[in-house]
XYZ file of C-alpha atoms in Angstrom:
738
model
C 60.184 74.974 -200.954
C 59.989 71.840 -203.003
C 60.277 68.632 -200.949
C 62.713 66.015 -202.230
C 61.809 62.438 -202.982
C 63.252 61.003 -199.742
C 61.108 63.150 -197.430
C 58.027 62.716 -199.591
C 58.443 58.954 -199.263
C 58.751 59.133 -195.486
C 55.668 61.394 -195.119
C 53.590 59.252 -197.460
C 54.098 56.257 -195.177
C 53.286 58.219 -191.987
C 49.481 57.545 -192.073
C 50.118 53.857 -192.595
C 52.527 53.758 -189.674
C 49.967 55.623 -187.554
C 47.290 53.047 -188.357
C 49.596 50.130 -187.602
C 50.859 51.618 -184.328
C 47.311 52.452 -183.230
C 46.244 48.915 -184.031
C 49.126 47.515 -181.993
C 48.108 49.697 -179.044
C 44.595 48.278 -179.244
C 46.030 44.763 -179.347
C 48.077 45.459 -176.239
C 44.931 46.820 -174.576
C 43.045 43.624 -175.417
C 45.865 41.475 -174.056
C 45.955 43.492 -170.830
C 42.188 43.205 -170.538
C 42.299 39.404 -170.869
C 45.165 39.152 -168.397
C 43.267 41.385 -165.939
C 40.169 39.231 -166.236
C 42.161 36.057 -165.546
C 43.860 37.706 -162.573
C 40.481 38.841 -161.239
C 39.081 35.301 -161.353
C 42.231 33.816 -159.784
C 42.096 36.381 -156.963
C 38.407 35.663 -156.258
C 39.151 31.929 -156.217
C 41.999 32.437 -153.699
C 39.766 34.647 -151.490
C 36.969 32.062 -151.557
C 39.435 29.267 -150.666
C 40.549 31.293 -147.634
C 36.955 31.998 -146.611
C 36.109 28.279 -146.840
C 39.182 27.467 -144.749
C 38.042 29.889 -142.006
C 34.477 28.550 -142.191
C 35.682 24.958 -141.744
C 37.902 26.024 -138.849
C 34.900 27.544 -136.979
C 32.650 24.573 -137.731
C 35.394 22.227 -136.490
C 35.546 24.302 -133.285
C 31.785 23.871 -132.810
C 32.034 20.101 -133.327
C 34.974 19.804 -130.918
C 33.100 21.745 -128.175
C 29.992 19.608 -128.656
C 31.956 16.337 -128.502
C 33.806 17.586 -125.411
C 30.510 18.346 -123.668
C 29.060 14.947 -124.531
C 32.120 13.130 -123.178
C 33.129 15.260 -120.188
C 29.973 16.950 -118.807
C 28.469 14.832 -116.039
C 25.026 16.488 -116.078
C 24.619 15.826 -119.807
C 25.682 12.196 -119.313
C 23.178 11.832 -116.432
C 20.398 12.955 -118.772
C 20.847 9.803 -120.828
C 20.725 7.410 -117.847
C 17.519 5.615 -116.895
C 17.200 7.273 -113.482
C 14.288 9.555 -112.532
C 14.499 13.223 -113.579
C 12.559 16.193 -112.284
C 11.930 19.747 -113.436
C 15.118 20.966 -111.756
C 17.184 18.530 -113.815
C 15.519 19.805 -116.982
C 16.169 23.391 -115.945
C 19.835 22.708 -115.252
C 20.216 20.893 -118.562
C 18.485 23.758 -120.379
C 20.946 26.107 -118.697
C 23.800 23.915 -119.941
C 22.436 24.177 -123.475
C 22.286 27.969 -123.229
C 25.859 28.143 -121.885
C 27.095 25.904 -124.685
C 25.207 27.979 -127.269
C 26.852 31.166 -126.033
C 30.347 29.687 -126.415
C 29.837 28.884 -130.105
C 31.004 31.420 -132.714
C 27.713 31.888 -134.644
C 24.094 32.530 -133.729
C 22.562 29.119 -133.097
C 20.062 26.992 -131.279
C 20.781 23.672 -129.523
C 18.575 20.819 -128.426
C 19.277 17.408 -126.914
C 17.236 14.298 -127.590
C 16.673 11.365 -125.165
C 15.692 8.244 -127.073
C 14.404 6.385 -124.014
C 12.050 9.158 -122.921
C 11.274 10.371 -126.467
C 11.851 13.875 -125.156
C 13.756 16.929 -126.445
C 15.259 19.701 -124.320
C 16.429 22.827 -126.094
C 17.710 26.219 -125.041
C 14.090 27.448 -125.210
C 12.282 24.672 -123.365
C 11.329 21.005 -123.130
C 9.264 19.193 -125.798
C 7.967 15.735 -126.462
C 9.217 14.291 -129.701
C 5.763 14.383 -131.320
C 5.283 18.071 -130.463
C 8.775 19.130 -131.579
C 8.971 21.027 -134.870
C 12.247 19.360 -135.943
C 11.040 15.813 -135.244
C 11.091 14.803 -138.923
C 14.770 15.713 -139.282
C 15.616 14.004 -135.969
C 13.838 10.721 -136.656
C 15.107 10.592 -140.271
C 18.751 10.779 -139.291
C 18.865 9.336 -135.749
C 20.454 5.919 -135.431
C 22.498 6.108 -138.618
C 26.089 6.520 -137.434
C 27.116 7.689 -140.895
C 24.772 10.674 -140.454
C 26.716 12.080 -137.501
C 28.195 15.358 -138.709
C 27.152 18.477 -140.579
C 24.006 18.580 -142.714
C 23.247 20.690 -145.732
C 21.255 23.945 -145.360
C 17.658 23.264 -144.353
C 14.606 24.871 -142.734
C 14.132 24.676 -138.969
C 11.271 25.504 -136.555
C 10.664 24.659 -132.883
C 6.959 23.899 -133.344
C 5.150 22.068 -136.128
C 3.645 24.287 -138.801
C 5.414 27.306 -137.416
C 5.176 30.071 -140.003
C 8.566 31.675 -139.393
C 11.096 29.010 -140.295
C 14.836 29.658 -140.171
C 17.450 28.404 -142.649
C 20.150 26.544 -140.698
C 23.082 24.170 -141.105
C 22.930 21.408 -138.507
C 25.433 19.281 -136.624
C 24.224 15.997 -135.057
C 26.387 14.039 -132.588
C 25.173 10.834 -130.911
C 25.435 10.147 -127.160
C 26.536 6.717 -125.950
C 26.475 4.981 -122.567
C 28.983 2.231 -123.088
C 28.145 0.773 -126.504
C 24.467 1.784 -126.340
C 23.231 4.824 -128.247
C 21.010 6.811 -125.857
C 20.323 10.024 -127.758
C 21.763 12.874 -129.738
C 22.784 16.519 -129.437
C 21.945 18.790 -132.392
C 23.406 22.246 -133.055
C 21.576 24.415 -135.611
C 23.697 27.327 -136.856
C 21.607 30.085 -138.435
C 22.654 30.384 -142.037
C 22.141 34.150 -142.006
C 24.678 34.614 -139.166
C 27.080 32.151 -140.773
C 26.988 33.921 -144.178
C 27.349 37.366 -142.576
C 30.576 36.169 -140.972
C 31.887 34.725 -144.264
C 31.088 37.897 -146.199
C 32.845 39.997 -143.547
C 36.124 38.193 -144.400
C 36.145 39.739 -147.893
C 37.832 43.119 -147.504
C 36.718 44.468 -150.897
C 32.985 43.942 -150.340
C 32.560 43.228 -154.058
C 31.922 39.502 -153.710
C 28.958 37.838 -152.006
C 29.349 34.289 -150.659
C 26.384 31.907 -150.775
C 25.818 28.264 -149.847
C 24.558 25.718 -152.364
C 23.025 22.429 -151.310
C 25.811 19.837 -151.765
C 23.310 17.060 -152.517
C 21.135 18.802 -155.112
C 23.554 21.570 -156.171
C 20.631 24.002 -156.246
C 20.866 27.431 -154.652
C 17.986 28.675 -152.518
C 18.368 32.021 -154.297
C 17.998 32.768 -157.984
C 20.738 31.728 -160.340
C 23.235 34.505 -161.205
C 23.574 35.920 -164.693
C 27.157 34.726 -165.010
C 28.960 31.590 -163.940
C 29.992 32.040 -160.277
C 33.146 30.698 -158.589
C 32.484 27.542 -156.545
C 34.554 25.786 -153.871
C 33.467 22.606 -152.086
C 34.551 22.012 -148.494
C 36.328 18.712 -147.878
C 35.181 18.831 -144.246
C 31.427 19.540 -144.471
C 30.727 18.919 -148.135
C 29.100 22.367 -148.420
C 29.483 24.148 -151.750
C 30.334 27.834 -151.404
C 29.631 30.242 -154.249
C 31.229 33.670 -154.786
C 29.305 36.047 -157.046
C 31.439 39.063 -158.099
C 29.637 42.273 -158.929
C 32.230 42.901 -161.665
C 31.753 39.587 -163.441
C 29.111 41.021 -165.779
C 31.248 44.064 -166.413
C 34.074 41.849 -167.591
C 31.689 40.064 -169.971
C 30.622 43.366 -171.530
C 34.277 44.415 -171.720
C 35.096 41.154 -173.501
C 32.354 41.826 -176.064
C 33.741 45.338 -176.506
C 37.239 43.872 -176.981
C 35.974 41.433 -179.611
C 34.464 44.330 -181.540
C 37.786 46.121 -181.491
C 39.459 42.948 -182.751
C 37.325 43.100 -185.889
C 38.105 46.802 -186.290
C 41.814 46.079 -185.873
C 41.782 43.441 -188.611
C 40.001 45.848 -190.948
C 42.538 48.589 -190.204
C 45.460 46.269 -190.913
C 43.946 45.282 -194.243
C 43.466 48.960 -195.134
C 47.051 49.727 -194.087
C 48.396 46.962 -196.324
C 46.315 48.236 -199.204
C 47.601 51.788 -198.676
C 51.173 50.521 -198.408
C 50.802 48.785 -201.783
C 49.346 51.857 -203.492
C 51.988 54.266 -202.122
C 54.808 51.920 -203.049
C 53.484 51.566 -206.582
C 53.244 55.360 -206.984
C 56.801 55.935 -205.716
C 58.284 53.167 -207.841
C 57.216 54.629 -211.175
C 60.076 57.202 -211.519
C 62.595 54.610 -210.368
C 61.262 52.047 -212.828
C 61.955 54.326 -215.795
C 65.588 54.688 -214.680
C 66.092 50.961 -214.011
C 64.860 49.973 -217.489
C 67.849 51.783 -218.988
C 70.330 49.467 -217.217
C 68.415 46.211 -217.653
C 70.467 45.068 -220.663
C 73.734 45.807 -218.842
C 72.627 43.968 -215.710
C 71.644 40.870 -217.670
C 74.986 40.786 -219.496
C 77.026 41.178 -216.270
C 74.982 38.488 -214.570
C 76.021 36.002 -217.244
C 79.684 37.075 -217.092
C 79.925 36.816 -213.307
C 77.964 33.593 -213.180
C 75.394 35.138 -210.856
C 71.785 34.205 -211.154
C 69.773 37.109 -212.500
C 68.134 39.142 -209.770
C 64.468 40.012 -209.722
C 65.329 43.727 -209.709
C 68.315 45.879 -210.531
C 68.961 47.060 -206.988
C 69.300 43.479 -205.823
C 71.703 42.737 -208.670
C 73.961 45.712 -207.874
C 73.957 44.960 -204.145
C 74.598 41.247 -204.704
C 77.448 41.847 -207.136
C 79.241 44.307 -204.863
C 78.765 42.153 -201.765
C 80.035 39.152 -203.660
C 83.196 40.895 -204.857
C 83.980 42.400 -201.441
C 83.348 39.129 -199.655
C 85.543 37.152 -202.016
C 88.366 39.667 -201.591
C 88.139 39.720 -197.790
C 87.805 35.937 -197.563
C 90.890 35.463 -199.692
C 92.985 37.850 -197.560
C 91.803 36.333 -194.273
C 92.263 32.793 -195.525
C 95.781 33.541 -196.668
C 96.707 35.129 -193.320
C 95.089 32.424 -191.219
C 96.641 29.659 -193.254
C 100.058 31.243 -192.958
C 99.731 31.667 -189.184
C 98.447 28.125 -188.721
C 101.300 26.674 -190.748
C 103.806 28.734 -188.757
C 102.353 27.555 -185.441
C 102.310 23.938 -186.602
C 105.946 24.173 -187.726
C 107.121 25.751 -184.442
C 105.086 23.314 -182.316
C 106.406 20.237 -184.144
C 110.017 21.464 -183.875
C 109.788 22.014 -180.101
C 107.851 18.793 -179.445
C 110.375 16.761 -181.458
C 107.816 15.647 -184.059
C 109.858 17.300 -186.804
C 113.656 17.563 -187.169
C 115.150 20.048 -189.658
C 118.638 21.161 -190.504
C 119.499 24.833 -190.172
C 119.340 25.315 -193.946
C 115.934 23.605 -194.166
C 114.643 25.727 -191.317
C 115.735 28.941 -193.068
C 113.964 27.845 -196.259
C 110.763 27.144 -194.301
C 110.962 30.607 -192.712
C 111.417 32.148 -196.156
C 108.086 30.613 -197.197
C 106.474 32.857 -194.582
C 108.492 35.897 -195.744
C 110.667 35.659 -192.631
C 114.439 35.961 -192.467
C 116.012 35.243 -189.059
C 119.681 34.176 -188.922
C 121.150 33.003 -185.605
C 124.306 31.764 -183.935
C 122.471 30.162 -181.047
C 118.854 29.639 -179.949
C 117.544 30.310 -176.465
C 114.392 28.576 -175.193
C 112.169 30.014 -172.444
C 108.984 28.306 -171.222
C 106.421 30.534 -169.431
C 103.583 28.943 -167.453
C 100.463 30.784 -166.234
C 100.191 30.432 -162.453
C 96.872 29.300 -160.951
C 95.378 28.445 -164.329
C 92.118 27.172 -162.783
C 91.566 30.618 -161.251
C 92.463 32.185 -164.614
C 89.785 30.190 -166.501
C 87.149 30.850 -163.824
C 87.752 34.608 -163.689
C 87.954 35.396 -167.403
C 85.612 34.562 -170.258
C 86.930 32.633 -173.257
C 87.339 35.783 -175.340
C 89.200 37.522 -172.511
C 91.475 34.499 -172.080
C 92.470 34.609 -175.753
C 93.037 38.351 -175.494
C 95.345 37.989 -172.471
C 97.283 35.205 -174.151
C 97.710 37.401 -177.225
C 99.022 40.196 -174.987
C 101.557 37.781 -173.467
C 102.731 36.738 -176.941
C 103.008 40.341 -178.105
C 104.825 41.474 -174.957
C 107.651 38.974 -175.384
C 107.852 39.648 -179.128
C 108.185 43.388 -178.411
C 110.832 42.608 -175.806
C 112.823 40.688 -178.432
C 112.505 43.543 -180.920
C 113.805 46.008 -178.329
C 116.967 43.856 -178.147
C 117.111 43.399 -181.961
C 116.328 39.690 -181.627
C 113.895 37.635 -183.676
C 111.417 35.729 -181.457
C 108.938 33.012 -182.310
C 106.596 31.105 -180.014
C 104.180 28.172 -179.723
C 101.504 27.313 -177.151
C 102.511 23.813 -176.161
C 99.650 23.477 -173.637
C 96.717 25.763 -172.764
C 98.648 27.198 -169.792
C 102.215 26.909 -171.123
C 103.929 28.842 -173.954
C 107.468 28.392 -175.293
C 109.516 31.291 -176.692
C 112.600 30.831 -178.892
C 115.074 33.743 -179.151
C 117.515 34.023 -182.091
C 120.899 35.293 -180.828
C 123.478 36.636 -183.332
C 127.103 37.484 -182.625
C 126.960 40.513 -184.901
C 124.391 42.213 -182.714
C 125.648 42.599 -179.109
C 122.233 43.580 -177.767
C 120.763 40.292 -178.985
C 123.255 38.302 -176.918
C 121.574 39.189 -173.637
C 121.343 36.190 -171.295
C 118.070 34.253 -171.215
C 117.733 34.912 -167.474
C 117.747 38.669 -168.135
C 115.071 38.261 -170.838
C 112.981 36.245 -168.380
C 113.372 38.799 -165.585
C 112.290 41.713 -167.804
C 109.365 39.710 -169.146
C 108.191 38.666 -165.665
C 108.318 42.260 -164.373
C 106.294 43.535 -167.351
C 103.577 40.903 -166.853
C 103.390 41.638 -163.125
C 103.071 45.401 -163.716
C 100.515 45.357 -166.523
C 98.387 42.234 -166.002
C 96.522 40.815 -163.022
C 98.302 37.481 -163.195
C 101.721 35.959 -162.623
C 103.897 33.558 -164.590
C 106.642 31.098 -163.711
C 109.509 30.725 -166.170
C 111.801 27.810 -166.982
C 114.997 28.381 -168.950
C 116.617 25.642 -171.014
C 120.187 25.271 -172.244
C 120.951 27.184 -175.456
C 121.000 25.268 -178.755
C 123.650 25.757 -181.397
C 121.392 24.298 -184.076
C 117.680 23.930 -184.776
C 118.240 20.171 -184.743
C 118.625 20.168 -180.931
C 115.854 22.683 -180.169
C 113.572 19.910 -178.837
C 116.187 19.018 -176.196
C 116.374 22.649 -175.064
C 112.573 22.787 -174.811
C 112.424 19.613 -172.688
C 115.102 21.071 -170.412
C 113.123 24.319 -169.971
C 109.886 22.354 -169.455
C 111.451 20.253 -166.674
C 112.758 23.406 -164.988
C 109.406 25.243 -164.996
C 107.733 22.191 -163.446
C 109.981 22.688 -160.417
C 107.935 25.760 -159.435
C 106.249 23.402 -156.954
C 109.531 23.632 -155.003
C 110.689 27.181 -155.802
C 107.217 28.741 -155.688
C 105.068 30.549 -158.213
C 106.267 33.707 -159.997
C 109.809 32.352 -160.097
C 112.531 31.934 -162.719
C 114.230 28.531 -162.780
C 117.326 27.711 -164.832
C 119.785 24.798 -164.798
C 121.885 26.472 -162.124
C 118.950 26.437 -159.671
C 117.602 23.028 -160.619
C 121.026 21.341 -160.349
C 120.843 21.544 -156.548
C 117.570 19.547 -156.430
C 117.787 15.794 -155.823
C 115.851 13.206 -157.815
C 112.612 12.071 -156.258
C 112.845 8.888 -154.122
C 109.305 7.485 -154.310
C 110.089 4.300 -152.411
C 111.236 6.233 -149.347
C 108.162 8.427 -149.026
C 105.778 5.514 -149.744
C 107.228 3.636 -146.752
C 106.845 6.778 -144.636
C 103.186 7.106 -145.734
C 102.545 3.515 -144.560
C 103.906 4.379 -141.134
C 101.887 7.637 -140.922
C 98.590 5.926 -141.868
C 99.099 3.127 -139.324
C 100.031 5.661 -136.646
C 96.815 7.562 -137.332
C 94.790 4.362 -137.105
C 96.345 3.548 -133.702
C 95.434 7.051 -132.446
C 99.092 7.941 -132.024
C 100.403 11.488 -132.441
C 103.493 10.439 -134.427
C 101.604 10.601 -137.744
C 101.747 14.408 -137.743
C 105.502 14.545 -137.196
C 106.029 11.834 -139.810
C 104.051 13.711 -142.475
C 105.883 16.938 -141.658
C 109.171 15.083 -142.059
C 107.999 13.659 -145.432
C 107.119 17.121 -146.776
C 110.424 18.467 -145.553
C 112.302 15.798 -147.495
C 110.135 16.320 -150.604
C 111.133 19.999 -150.581
C 114.678 18.929 -151.410
C 113.639 16.715 -154.343
C 112.260 17.166 -157.869
C 108.666 17.036 -156.720
C 106.500 18.242 -159.615
C 102.771 18.884 -159.884
C 102.132 15.470 -161.423
C 103.923 13.926 -158.423
C 101.363 15.601 -156.135
C 98.579 13.513 -157.684
C 100.605 10.307 -157.250
C 101.367 11.267 -153.648
C 97.689 11.948 -152.882
C 96.551 8.664 -154.495
C 99.188 6.664 -152.604
C 98.129 8.232 -149.311
C 94.407 7.670 -150.052
C 95.054 3.991 -150.723
C 96.788 3.571 -147.351
C 94.206 5.628 -145.460
C 91.367 3.585 -146.981
C 92.902 0.467 -145.429
C 93.517 2.209 -142.098
C 89.957 3.579 -141.863
C 88.509 0.074 -142.264
C 89.625 -0.609 -138.685
C 87.587 2.349 -137.357
C 83.851 2.657 -136.739
C 81.322 2.540 -139.564
C 80.365 6.180 -138.989
C 83.994 7.265 -139.423
C 84.266 5.130 -142.587
C 81.175 6.850 -143.991
C 82.462 10.303 -143.092
C 85.829 9.533 -144.684
C 84.182 8.510 -147.948
C 81.637 11.339 -148.028
C 83.618 14.327 -146.704
C 87.344 13.685 -147.096
C 88.186 11.201 -149.846
C 87.292 13.476 -152.765
C 88.827 16.518 -151.088
C 92.197 14.757 -150.776
C 92.013 13.605 -154.399
C 91.131 17.094 -155.650
C 93.842 19.026 -153.819
C 96.137 19.007 -156.843
C 93.562 21.092 -158.754
C 93.793 23.973 -156.273
C 97.478 23.920 -155.290
C 100.488 25.095 -157.259
C 103.395 24.631 -154.851
C 104.519 22.038 -152.343
C 103.932 24.536 -149.524
C 100.282 25.030 -150.507
C 99.875 21.293 -150.958
C 101.310 20.621 -147.487
C 99.121 23.287 -145.866
C 95.890 21.916 -147.348
C 96.969 18.325 -146.762
C 97.712 18.862 -143.057
C 94.543 20.940 -142.618
C 92.390 18.110 -143.986
C 94.183 15.573 -141.799
C 93.594 17.719 -138.705
C 89.899 18.028 -139.594
C 89.605 14.275 -140.051
C 91.434 13.644 -136.765
C 88.926 15.948 -135.022
C 86.041 13.972 -136.557
C 87.547 10.683 -135.380
C 88.075 12.022 -131.857
C 84.551 13.437 -131.757
C 83.143 10.062 -132.778
C 85.152 8.252 -130.120
C 84.006 10.656 -127.419
C 80.390 10.523 -128.607
C 80.303 6.719 -128.514
C 81.734 6.720 -124.956
C 79.277 9.388 -123.747
C 76.304 7.610 -125.318
C 77.227 4.375 -123.588
C 77.465 6.132 -120.200
C 74.113 7.871 -120.749
C 72.423 4.549 -121.598
C 73.873 2.926 -118.463
C 72.504 5.789 -116.349
C 69.094 5.472 -118.029
C 68.940 1.722 -117.415
C 69.915 2.270 -113.758
C 67.036 4.746 -113.333
C 64.549 2.370 -115.006
C 65.593 -0.414 -112.638
C 65.779 1.639 -109.360
C 63.107 4.334 -109.699
C 61.242 2.850 -106.679
C 64.262 3.600 -104.486
C 63.511 6.765 -102.427
C 67.233 7.497 -102.299
C 67.700 7.539 -106.086
C 69.728 10.657 -106.984
C 72.310 12.022 -109.408
C 75.061 11.389 -106.850
C 74.050 7.756 -106.440
C 74.116 7.093 -110.196
C 77.397 9.062 -110.539
C 79.035 6.856 -107.902
C 77.757 3.790 -109.716
C 79.347 4.941 -112.994
C 82.455 6.398 -111.321
C 81.801 9.900 -112.705
C 81.479 13.397 -111.311
C 77.785 14.386 -110.842
C 78.205 17.520 -112.960
C 79.795 15.494 -115.790
C 77.040 12.882 -115.675
C 74.358 15.598 -115.703
C 75.853 17.183 -118.829
C 76.337 13.834 -120.637
C 72.790 12.696 -119.776
C 71.258 15.929 -121.079
C 73.252 15.846 -124.353
C 72.654 12.163 -125.167
C 69.131 11.495 -123.800
C 67.737 14.947 -124.444
C 66.312 15.415 -120.928
C 67.632 16.517 -117.568
C 68.375 13.780 -115.050
C 65.680 14.896 -112.574
C 63.097 15.346 -115.348
C 63.659 11.811 -116.592
C 63.382 10.343 -113.052
C 60.122 12.279 -112.542
C 58.730 11.105 -115.888
C 59.468 7.429 -115.158
C 57.868 7.628 -111.702
C 54.769 9.487 -112.942
C 54.176 7.023 -115.775
C 54.155 4.125 -113.313
C 51.958 6.149 -110.942
C 49.337 6.738 -113.663
C 49.335 3.013 -114.470
C 48.821 2.076 -110.790
C 46.039 4.662 -110.328
C 44.029 3.369 -113.286
C 44.701 -0.386 -113.064
C 44.733 -1.011 -109.264
C 42.705 -0.149 -106.180
C 45.794 0.836 -104.178
C 45.506 3.964 -102.060
C 47.295 7.176 -102.985
C 49.726 6.555 -100.098
C 50.513 3.069 -101.404
C 50.983 4.319 -104.964
C 53.397 7.017 -103.728
C 55.477 4.472 -101.796
C 55.564 2.053 -104.753
C 57.201 4.649 -106.989
C 59.763 5.950 -104.481
C 57.941 8.715 -102.537
C 57.958 8.352 -98.749
C 55.881 11.501 -98.264
C 52.434 11.401 -99.898
C 52.259 15.209 -99.979
C 55.435 15.336 -102.055
C 53.919 12.804 -104.453
C 50.683 14.807 -104.602
C 52.496 18.011 -105.545
C 54.739 16.263 -108.085
C 51.814 14.490 -109.779
C 49.719 17.653 -110.020
C 52.653 19.577 -111.470
C 53.319 16.800 -113.994
C 49.703 16.046 -115.021
C 47.912 19.357 -114.150
C 45.332 17.475 -112.043
C 45.531 15.678 -108.634
C 46.008 11.889 -108.600
C 42.515 11.220 -107.241
C 40.816 13.224 -109.971
C 43.012 11.515 -112.577
C 41.883 8.090 -111.289
C 38.187 9.082 -111.402
C 38.408 10.604 -114.880
C 40.219 7.782 -116.667
C 38.367 4.947 -114.932
C 35.079 6.345 -116.300
C 36.494 6.243 -119.795
């Protein structure tokens, strides 16, 4: 079976596509390899950071234990005094060193140096300074306060010229008697034990952690083949090195990837060359055909005014696209221009910007190929309810679609009654419909209210939204259509009184009184002043105002004026309240009152939100008043305790009687405002004075107890031990030594 030209073309390009796709796969592999290498290094760095953190934490623990022993252990402090010492003292001190060594987290050795006696006692024995193997390190760093701390890895031996030396990291802390330096305590942590612990923290086991001398930056071991990861400790200054066993593997893989990069470039060049050759072979039969139409294409290019194309296919495609585009553009432009001119005409007529006679109007309609006689014109204004919700719920395209459905629905309704209908969007949320009624067609003479009712029901059944409708008086002529529109517009604005999803005509609106702004402004003054005076009449007054507004022509724009008038009066009233209430009013309530008109459609909704905000603000004011009163009472109770804590009879009942409160009420107020229970605060005040007397005076424990309000010394003893965890006598001895 002979293969046609189309399939032969596809199969001829298959090898080229295979080469290109294979090359792309290799490129993806290289990218993944590089990303994996970066991730590997980042992971090792994070692991080493964590290991260094744990190492510093353990070394800090060692330093804290050593400092605690130097400051708190009496036997160690006695070692640095000038008194006589015997072999038993040395034995006990050596035992202390062994006990301290066993409490530290790593294998170590400890020795203590007495400057006066030039003698060293370690966990293995007692040495003179000259006979001690670590004397060079001790004498080189002793006396320099800046040297107190951790030292870089070094060699250590107990005896001079000892063959088996250990690599250690050392901590030196100086011992003082008063301001005099009397000696030092040195902890030598074996580096082998320390590194074994660090390497045990790495779960993978692929990385080995080493220490590098922070001063010389030279490793005691041989340098690795690849650059290791290094982290320097901010606490000790040690430099930790992590050597990954896969680092070299990644280097070889990178070299392998670079080789594939060269291969990939070569393959792409070969693919491009093959693509050129195959294209040239396949173009030969087409070229012979295209030469036959070259003269025709050149002639048509000049006639159409199109620049000659580089090839015939481009010319044919360009010419056809050009003709089709010009035809479609002309049709669309004609339709859009006609619709825009119609909408502009209808909008200007309703808004009163343009006044035409009936004959002129019919001529203008004829320009749009429309013929619509009438005996009278009915105007209906439909407004989308909750337009803010509508714009939030639907995208722009969906909004235009729904508005188009609304237009089409009313136009179809008019056609079902053999009436011509035209419309104009006067505002984004408000559309006006004009119905042509003729006496010769009885079905077109249906009342506007019946049109509105049918239209409202259809919208409610088929769309997830509601509309409110205002009906204006019919016009006998197009010259008065603007008056009918204004009448319908005023009626639909009264949905604030009648509610959303309602139909409002002149019969309904005639019963509504004109708005008396002066009356409700005076009532707002009274309500704001009543609120400021903490009187309850403000609520009844506002309810009365809203009740009266429900009988008047209170439109949505009047809501904004009402809210601004009330805000102005409340701003003045709030100035008489506390600064915290003024701040809360400005931060939490002012903008919410001003923005209510954006979320409310009817007077009922406006009243509900308005009264809810006022109730919330009243609660805030009352809470502030109560809080300020409770805080004052709590401070009075605290000052009473501070002044009478030495009174043995001081109690919650006594302070309650002083403040004329119930004990339970005072206890609750004190806890809420001060943050402590009454009895806990009394105990704290007494114990603080007791500690001061124990340290600064020579008074007996009995005298101290009586001076802070305890008649029984045993009660004081138990209270002090519970508060401080140690008896008063031991506290005095401990802190006097310091």
